[in-house]
Tab-separated table of C-alpha atoms and ligand atoms in Angstrom:
chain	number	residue	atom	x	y	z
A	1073	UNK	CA	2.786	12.216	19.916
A	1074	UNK	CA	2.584	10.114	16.472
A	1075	UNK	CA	2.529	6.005	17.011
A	1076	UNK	CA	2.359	4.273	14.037
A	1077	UNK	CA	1.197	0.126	14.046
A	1078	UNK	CA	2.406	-1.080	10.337
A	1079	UNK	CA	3.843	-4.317	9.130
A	1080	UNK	CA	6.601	-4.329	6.682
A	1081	UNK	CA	6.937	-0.523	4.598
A	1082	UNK	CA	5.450	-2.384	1.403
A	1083	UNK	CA	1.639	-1.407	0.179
A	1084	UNK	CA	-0.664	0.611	2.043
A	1085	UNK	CA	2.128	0.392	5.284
A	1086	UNK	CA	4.530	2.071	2.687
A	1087	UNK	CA	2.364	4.621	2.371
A	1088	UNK	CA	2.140	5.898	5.914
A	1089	UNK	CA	5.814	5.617	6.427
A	1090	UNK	CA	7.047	7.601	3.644
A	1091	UNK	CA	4.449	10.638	4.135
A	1092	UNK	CA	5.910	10.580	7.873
A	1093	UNK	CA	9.239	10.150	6.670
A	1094	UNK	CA	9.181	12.786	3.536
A	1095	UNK	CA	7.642	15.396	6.550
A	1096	UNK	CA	10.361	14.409	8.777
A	1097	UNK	CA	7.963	13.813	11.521
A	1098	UNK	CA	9.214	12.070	15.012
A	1099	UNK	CA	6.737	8.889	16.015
A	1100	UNK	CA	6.691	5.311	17.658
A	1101	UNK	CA	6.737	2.567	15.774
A	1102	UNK	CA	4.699	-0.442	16.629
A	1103	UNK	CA	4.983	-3.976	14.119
A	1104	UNK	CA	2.091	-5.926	14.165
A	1105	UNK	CA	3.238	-9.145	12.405
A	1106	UNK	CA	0.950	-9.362	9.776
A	1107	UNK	CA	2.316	-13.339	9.549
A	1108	UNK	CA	1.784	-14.415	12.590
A	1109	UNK	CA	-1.932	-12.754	12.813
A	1110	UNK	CA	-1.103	-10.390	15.404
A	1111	UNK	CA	-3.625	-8.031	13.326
A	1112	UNK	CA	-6.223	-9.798	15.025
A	1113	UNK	CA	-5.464	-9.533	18.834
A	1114	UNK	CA	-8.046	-7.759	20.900
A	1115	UNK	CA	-5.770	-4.942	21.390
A	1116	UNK	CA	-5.198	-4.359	17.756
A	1117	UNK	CA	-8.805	-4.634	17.105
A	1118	UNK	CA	-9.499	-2.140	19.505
A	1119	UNK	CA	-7.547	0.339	16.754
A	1120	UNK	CA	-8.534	-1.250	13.572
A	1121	UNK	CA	-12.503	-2.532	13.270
A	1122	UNK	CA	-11.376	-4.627	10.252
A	1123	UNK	CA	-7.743	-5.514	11.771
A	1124	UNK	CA	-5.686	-3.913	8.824
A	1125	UNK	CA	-2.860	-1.960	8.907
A	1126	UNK	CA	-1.644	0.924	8.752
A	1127	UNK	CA	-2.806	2.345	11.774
A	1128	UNK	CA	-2.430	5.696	13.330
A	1129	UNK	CA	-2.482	7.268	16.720
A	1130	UNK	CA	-2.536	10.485	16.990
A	1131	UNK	CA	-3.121	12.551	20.655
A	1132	UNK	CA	-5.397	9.212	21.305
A	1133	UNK	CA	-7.546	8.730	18.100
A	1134	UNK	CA	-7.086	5.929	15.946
A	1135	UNK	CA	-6.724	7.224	12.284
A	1136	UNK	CA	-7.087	3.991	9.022
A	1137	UNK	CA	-6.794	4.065	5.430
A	1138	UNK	CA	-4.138	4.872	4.269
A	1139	UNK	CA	-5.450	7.381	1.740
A	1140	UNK	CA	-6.850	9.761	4.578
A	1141	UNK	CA	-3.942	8.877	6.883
A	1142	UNK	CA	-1.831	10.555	4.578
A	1143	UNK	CA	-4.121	13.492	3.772
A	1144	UNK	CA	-4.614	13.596	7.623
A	1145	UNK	CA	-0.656	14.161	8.004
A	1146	UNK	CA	-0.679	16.874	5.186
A	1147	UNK	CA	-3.249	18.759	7.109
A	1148	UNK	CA	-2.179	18.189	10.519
A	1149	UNK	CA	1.905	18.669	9.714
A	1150	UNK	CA	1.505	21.373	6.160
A	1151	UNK	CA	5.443	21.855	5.837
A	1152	UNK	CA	6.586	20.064	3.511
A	1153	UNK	CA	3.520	19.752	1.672
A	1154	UNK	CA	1.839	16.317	0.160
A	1155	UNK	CA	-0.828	17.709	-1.684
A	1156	UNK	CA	-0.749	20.319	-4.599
A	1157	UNK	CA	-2.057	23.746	-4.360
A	1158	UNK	CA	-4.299	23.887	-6.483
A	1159	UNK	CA	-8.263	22.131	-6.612
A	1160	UNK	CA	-7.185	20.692	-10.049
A	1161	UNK	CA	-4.058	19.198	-8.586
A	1162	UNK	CA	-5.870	18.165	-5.788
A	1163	UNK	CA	-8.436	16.480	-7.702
A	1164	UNK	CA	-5.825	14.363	-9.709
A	1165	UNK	CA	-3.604	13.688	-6.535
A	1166	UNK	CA	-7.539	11.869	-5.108
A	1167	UNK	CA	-8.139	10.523	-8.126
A	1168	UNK	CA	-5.246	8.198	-8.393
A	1169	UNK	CA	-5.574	7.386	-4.407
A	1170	UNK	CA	-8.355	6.231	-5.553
A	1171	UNK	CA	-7.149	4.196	-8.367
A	1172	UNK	CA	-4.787	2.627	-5.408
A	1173	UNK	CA	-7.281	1.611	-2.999
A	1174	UNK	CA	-10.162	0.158	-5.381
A	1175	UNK	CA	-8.114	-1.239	-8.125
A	1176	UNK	CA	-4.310	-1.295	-8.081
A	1177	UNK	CA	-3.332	-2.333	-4.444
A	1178	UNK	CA	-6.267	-5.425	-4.571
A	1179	UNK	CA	-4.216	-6.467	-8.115
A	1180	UNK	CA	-0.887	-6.009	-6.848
A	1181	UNK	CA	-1.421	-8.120	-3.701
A	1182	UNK	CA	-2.717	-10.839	-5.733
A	1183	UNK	CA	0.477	-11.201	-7.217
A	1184	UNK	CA	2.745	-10.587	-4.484
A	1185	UNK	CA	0.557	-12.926	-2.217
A	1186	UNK	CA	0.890	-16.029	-4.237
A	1187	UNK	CA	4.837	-14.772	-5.133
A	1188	UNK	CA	5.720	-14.321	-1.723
A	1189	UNK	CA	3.078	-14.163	1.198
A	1190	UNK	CA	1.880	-17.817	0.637
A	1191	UNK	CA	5.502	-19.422	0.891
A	1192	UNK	CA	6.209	-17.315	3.708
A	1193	UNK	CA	3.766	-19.086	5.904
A	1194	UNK	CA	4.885	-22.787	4.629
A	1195	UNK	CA	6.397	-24.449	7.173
A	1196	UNK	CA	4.595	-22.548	9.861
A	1197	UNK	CA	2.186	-24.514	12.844
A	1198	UNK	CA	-0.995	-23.196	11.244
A	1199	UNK	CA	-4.404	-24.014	11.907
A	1200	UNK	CA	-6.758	-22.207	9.343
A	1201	UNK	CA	-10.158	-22.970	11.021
A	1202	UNK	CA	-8.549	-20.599	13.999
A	1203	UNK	CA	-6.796	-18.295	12.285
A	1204	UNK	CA	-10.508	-17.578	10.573
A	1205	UNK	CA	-12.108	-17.997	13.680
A	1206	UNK	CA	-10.332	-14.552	14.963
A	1207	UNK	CA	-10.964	-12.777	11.753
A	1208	UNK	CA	-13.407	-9.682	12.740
A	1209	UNK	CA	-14.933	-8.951	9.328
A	1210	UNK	CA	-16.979	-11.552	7.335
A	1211	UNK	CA	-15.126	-9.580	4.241
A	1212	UNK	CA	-11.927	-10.046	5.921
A	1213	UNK	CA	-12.516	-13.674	6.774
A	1214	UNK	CA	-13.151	-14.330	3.177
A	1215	UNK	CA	-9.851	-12.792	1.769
A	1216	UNK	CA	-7.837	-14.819	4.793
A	1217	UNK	CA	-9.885	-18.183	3.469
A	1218	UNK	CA	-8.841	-17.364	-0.371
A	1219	UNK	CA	-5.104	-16.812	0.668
A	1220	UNK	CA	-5.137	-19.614	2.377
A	1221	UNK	CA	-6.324	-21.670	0.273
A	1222	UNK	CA	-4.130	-20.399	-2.348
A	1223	UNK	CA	-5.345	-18.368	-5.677
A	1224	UNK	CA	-5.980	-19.742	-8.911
A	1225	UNK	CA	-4.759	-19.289	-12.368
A	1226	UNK	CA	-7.496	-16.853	-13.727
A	1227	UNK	CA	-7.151	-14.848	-10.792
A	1228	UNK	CA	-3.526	-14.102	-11.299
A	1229	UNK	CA	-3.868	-13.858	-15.054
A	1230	UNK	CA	-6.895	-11.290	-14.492
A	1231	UNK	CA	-3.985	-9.488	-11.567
A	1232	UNK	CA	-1.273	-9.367	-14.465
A	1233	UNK	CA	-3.968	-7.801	-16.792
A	1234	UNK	CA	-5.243	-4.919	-14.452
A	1235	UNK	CA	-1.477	-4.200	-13.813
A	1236	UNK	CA	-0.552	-3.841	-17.612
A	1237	UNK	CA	-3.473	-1.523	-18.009
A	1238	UNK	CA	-2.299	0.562	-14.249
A	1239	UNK	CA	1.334	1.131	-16.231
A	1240	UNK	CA	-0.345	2.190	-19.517
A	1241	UNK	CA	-2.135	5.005	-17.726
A	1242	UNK	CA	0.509	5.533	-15.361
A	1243	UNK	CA	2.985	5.814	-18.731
A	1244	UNK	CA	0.217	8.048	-20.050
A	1245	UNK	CA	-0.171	10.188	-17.638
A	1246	UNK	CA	3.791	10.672	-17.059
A	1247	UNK	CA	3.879	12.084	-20.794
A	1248	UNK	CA	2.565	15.598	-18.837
A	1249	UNK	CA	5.243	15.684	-15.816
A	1250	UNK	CA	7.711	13.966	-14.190
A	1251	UNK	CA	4.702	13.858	-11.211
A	1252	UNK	CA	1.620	12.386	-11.374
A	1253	UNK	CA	-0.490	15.158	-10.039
A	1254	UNK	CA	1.658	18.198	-11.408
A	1255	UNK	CA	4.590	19.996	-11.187
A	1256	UNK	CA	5.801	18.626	-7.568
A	1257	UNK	CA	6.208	14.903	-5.592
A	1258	UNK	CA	2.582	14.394	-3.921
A	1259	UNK	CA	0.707	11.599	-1.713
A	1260	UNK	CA	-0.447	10.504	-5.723
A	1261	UNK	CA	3.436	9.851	-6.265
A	1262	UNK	CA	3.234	7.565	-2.644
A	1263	UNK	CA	-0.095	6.091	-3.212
A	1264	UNK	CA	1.213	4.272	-6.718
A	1265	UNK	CA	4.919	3.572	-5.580
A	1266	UNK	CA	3.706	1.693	-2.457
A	1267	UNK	CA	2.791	-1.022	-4.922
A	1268	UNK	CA	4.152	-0.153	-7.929
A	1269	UNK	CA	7.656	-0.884	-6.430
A	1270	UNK	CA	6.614	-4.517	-6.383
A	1271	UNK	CA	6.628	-4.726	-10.230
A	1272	UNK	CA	10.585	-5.331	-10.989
A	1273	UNK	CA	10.160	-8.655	-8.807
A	1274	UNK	CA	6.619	-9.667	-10.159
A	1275	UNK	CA	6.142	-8.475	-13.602
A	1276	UNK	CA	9.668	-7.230	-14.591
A	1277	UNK	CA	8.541	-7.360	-18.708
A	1278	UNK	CA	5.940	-4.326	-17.843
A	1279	UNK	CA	8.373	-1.944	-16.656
A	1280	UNK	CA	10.684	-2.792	-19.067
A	1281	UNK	CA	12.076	0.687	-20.016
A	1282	UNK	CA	11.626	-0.268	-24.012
A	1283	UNK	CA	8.059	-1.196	-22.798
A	1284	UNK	CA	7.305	1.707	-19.970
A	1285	UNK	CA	10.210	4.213	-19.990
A	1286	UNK	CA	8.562	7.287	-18.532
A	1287	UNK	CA	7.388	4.608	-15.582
A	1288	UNK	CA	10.773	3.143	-15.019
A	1289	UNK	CA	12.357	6.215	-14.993
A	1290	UNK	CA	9.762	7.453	-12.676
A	1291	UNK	CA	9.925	4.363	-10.154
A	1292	UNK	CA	13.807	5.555	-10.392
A	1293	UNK	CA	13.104	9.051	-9.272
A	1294	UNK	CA	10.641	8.044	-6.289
A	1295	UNK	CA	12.937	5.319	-4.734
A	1296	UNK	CA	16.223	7.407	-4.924
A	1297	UNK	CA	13.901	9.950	-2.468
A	1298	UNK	CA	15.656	10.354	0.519
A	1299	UNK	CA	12.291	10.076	2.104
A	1300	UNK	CA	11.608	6.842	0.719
A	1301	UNK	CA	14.577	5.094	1.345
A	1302	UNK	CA	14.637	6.045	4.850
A	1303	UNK	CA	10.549	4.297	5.205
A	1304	UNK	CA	12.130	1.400	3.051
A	1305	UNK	CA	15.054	0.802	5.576
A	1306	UNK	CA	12.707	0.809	8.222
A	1307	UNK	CA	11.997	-2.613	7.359
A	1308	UNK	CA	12.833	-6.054	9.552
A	1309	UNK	CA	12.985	-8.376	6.641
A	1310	UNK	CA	15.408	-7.706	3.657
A	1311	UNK	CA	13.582	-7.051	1.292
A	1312	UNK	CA	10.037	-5.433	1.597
A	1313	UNK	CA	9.080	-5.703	-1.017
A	1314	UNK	CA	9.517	-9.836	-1.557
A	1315	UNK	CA	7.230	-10.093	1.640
A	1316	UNK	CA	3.131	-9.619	1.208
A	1317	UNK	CA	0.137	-9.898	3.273
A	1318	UNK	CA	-3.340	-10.069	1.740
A	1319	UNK	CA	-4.414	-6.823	0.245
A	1320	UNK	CA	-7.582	-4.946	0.126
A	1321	UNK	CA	-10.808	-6.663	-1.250
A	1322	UNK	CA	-11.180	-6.148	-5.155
A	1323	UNK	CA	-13.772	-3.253	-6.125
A	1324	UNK	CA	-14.718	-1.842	-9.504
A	1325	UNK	CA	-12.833	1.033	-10.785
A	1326	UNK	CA	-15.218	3.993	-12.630
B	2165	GSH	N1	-7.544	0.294	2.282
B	2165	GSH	C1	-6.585	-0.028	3.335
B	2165	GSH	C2	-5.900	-1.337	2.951
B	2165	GSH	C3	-5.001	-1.802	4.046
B	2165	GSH	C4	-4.345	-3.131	3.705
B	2165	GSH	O1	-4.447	-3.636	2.585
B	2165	GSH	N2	-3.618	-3.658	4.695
B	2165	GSH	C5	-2.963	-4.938	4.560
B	2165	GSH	C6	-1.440	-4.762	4.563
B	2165	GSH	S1	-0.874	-3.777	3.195
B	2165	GSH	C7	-3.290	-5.786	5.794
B	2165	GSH	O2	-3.288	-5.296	6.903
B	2165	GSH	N3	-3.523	-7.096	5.558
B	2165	GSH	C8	-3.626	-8.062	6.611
B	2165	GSH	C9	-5.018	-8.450	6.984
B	2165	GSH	O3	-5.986	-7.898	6.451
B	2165	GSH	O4	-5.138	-9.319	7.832
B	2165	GSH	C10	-5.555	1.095	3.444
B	2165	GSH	O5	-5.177	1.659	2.417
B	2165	GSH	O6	-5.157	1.419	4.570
């Protein structure tokens, strides 16, 4: 039996959903209210060292990162497959996991942070010196404390720059396929729509089609999956994609 602990199916939670959802695979679903800091209970801790999500359980072991999650269910569930067939494919559909989890996602949820995650909390009975308190990881603790405190200018401006250059290779790399690993739909495809499908709302002028056609066309072709609209409506909000948590830390790319 597959139980799944995820917040809203945006980012690295979309991720998990729509590789269950594209394999058509049965499993419980657990929200951990990202909002309210259920992340860091004891019990969720227990799952998730750094108390991120997605988590998950499989037969009893806890399974994170979204990148291996999904390689995990390609292995575990092969029909359909996730992954190409061949090592080249294979090596492409890594490299631009990759890309997501060191560079893209950390940009993205800059952006959709201050657009969305930062109001969402306004309002809200919140004590910051506990919230941090609870935070497991001193890396964690220091992304919570930034959020909180709200980001700055340069930060966003150096967000909106990294995302520009994600579309230009994205656009690039779409002049080969209408796939970004090959001939067929792959966990690449999943990795970059988890986030990229927060651009119309953040940065609409970058996926302008006169600016990024083959993109736009693609973000088209990945949300009209019945796959992905069926992780999308699993959603409690209305919109997951105008809701954001704090992302991964930022890393260097190459
Ligand atoms: N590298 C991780 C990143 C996970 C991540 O960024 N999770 C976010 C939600 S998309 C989260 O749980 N943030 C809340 C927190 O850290 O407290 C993955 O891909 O699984």
């Amino acid at each position: 039996m597959l139980q799944r602990y995820h917040w809203e199916p945006n980012g690295a939670c979309a991720r998990v959903m729509i590789a269950l959802k594209e394999k058509g695979l049965e499993f419980e679903s657990r929200y951990v209210d990202l909002l309210a800091f259920e992340q860091h209970s004891p019990a969720f801790l227990a799952l998730s060292g750094t108390g991120e999500t997605p988590v998950l359980v499989r037969d009893g072991e806890a399974f994170t990162e979204s990148s291996y999650v999904c390689e995990h269910l390609d292995e575990a569930f092969p029909d359909p497959p996730l992954m190409p067939s061949d090592p080249y494919g294979r090596w492409r559909a890594r490299g631009w996991q990759k890309y997501v989890d060191d560079y893209l996602a950390a940009a993205v949820a800059d952006l959709a942070w201050a657009a969305f995650g930062a109001g969402a909390l306004q309002g809200r009975d919140i004590d910051p010196g506990r919230i941090l308190a609870r935070v497991p990881t001193h890396e964690r603790r220091a992304v919570w404390a930034e959020a909180l405190a709200g980001y700055d200018e340069a930060r966003l401006d150096r967000a909106r720059g990294r995302v520009r250059l994600a579309v230009e290779k994205i656009e690039a790399e779409l002049e080969r396929g209408d796939w970004l690993a090959g001939a067929a739909f792959s966990l690449a495809d999943i990795a970059v729509f988890a986030y990229l499908n927060y651009l119309p709302r953040l940065t609409p002028a970058v996926l302008d089609p006169g600016a990024a056609p083959r993109t736009a066309a693609w973000l088209e072709r990945v949300s009209g999956r019945p796959g992905v609209k069926a992780a999308l409506a699993m959603a409690r909000t209305p919109d997951p994609y105008a809701a954001a948590a704090p992302g991964p830390e930022h890393v260097r790319w190459g």
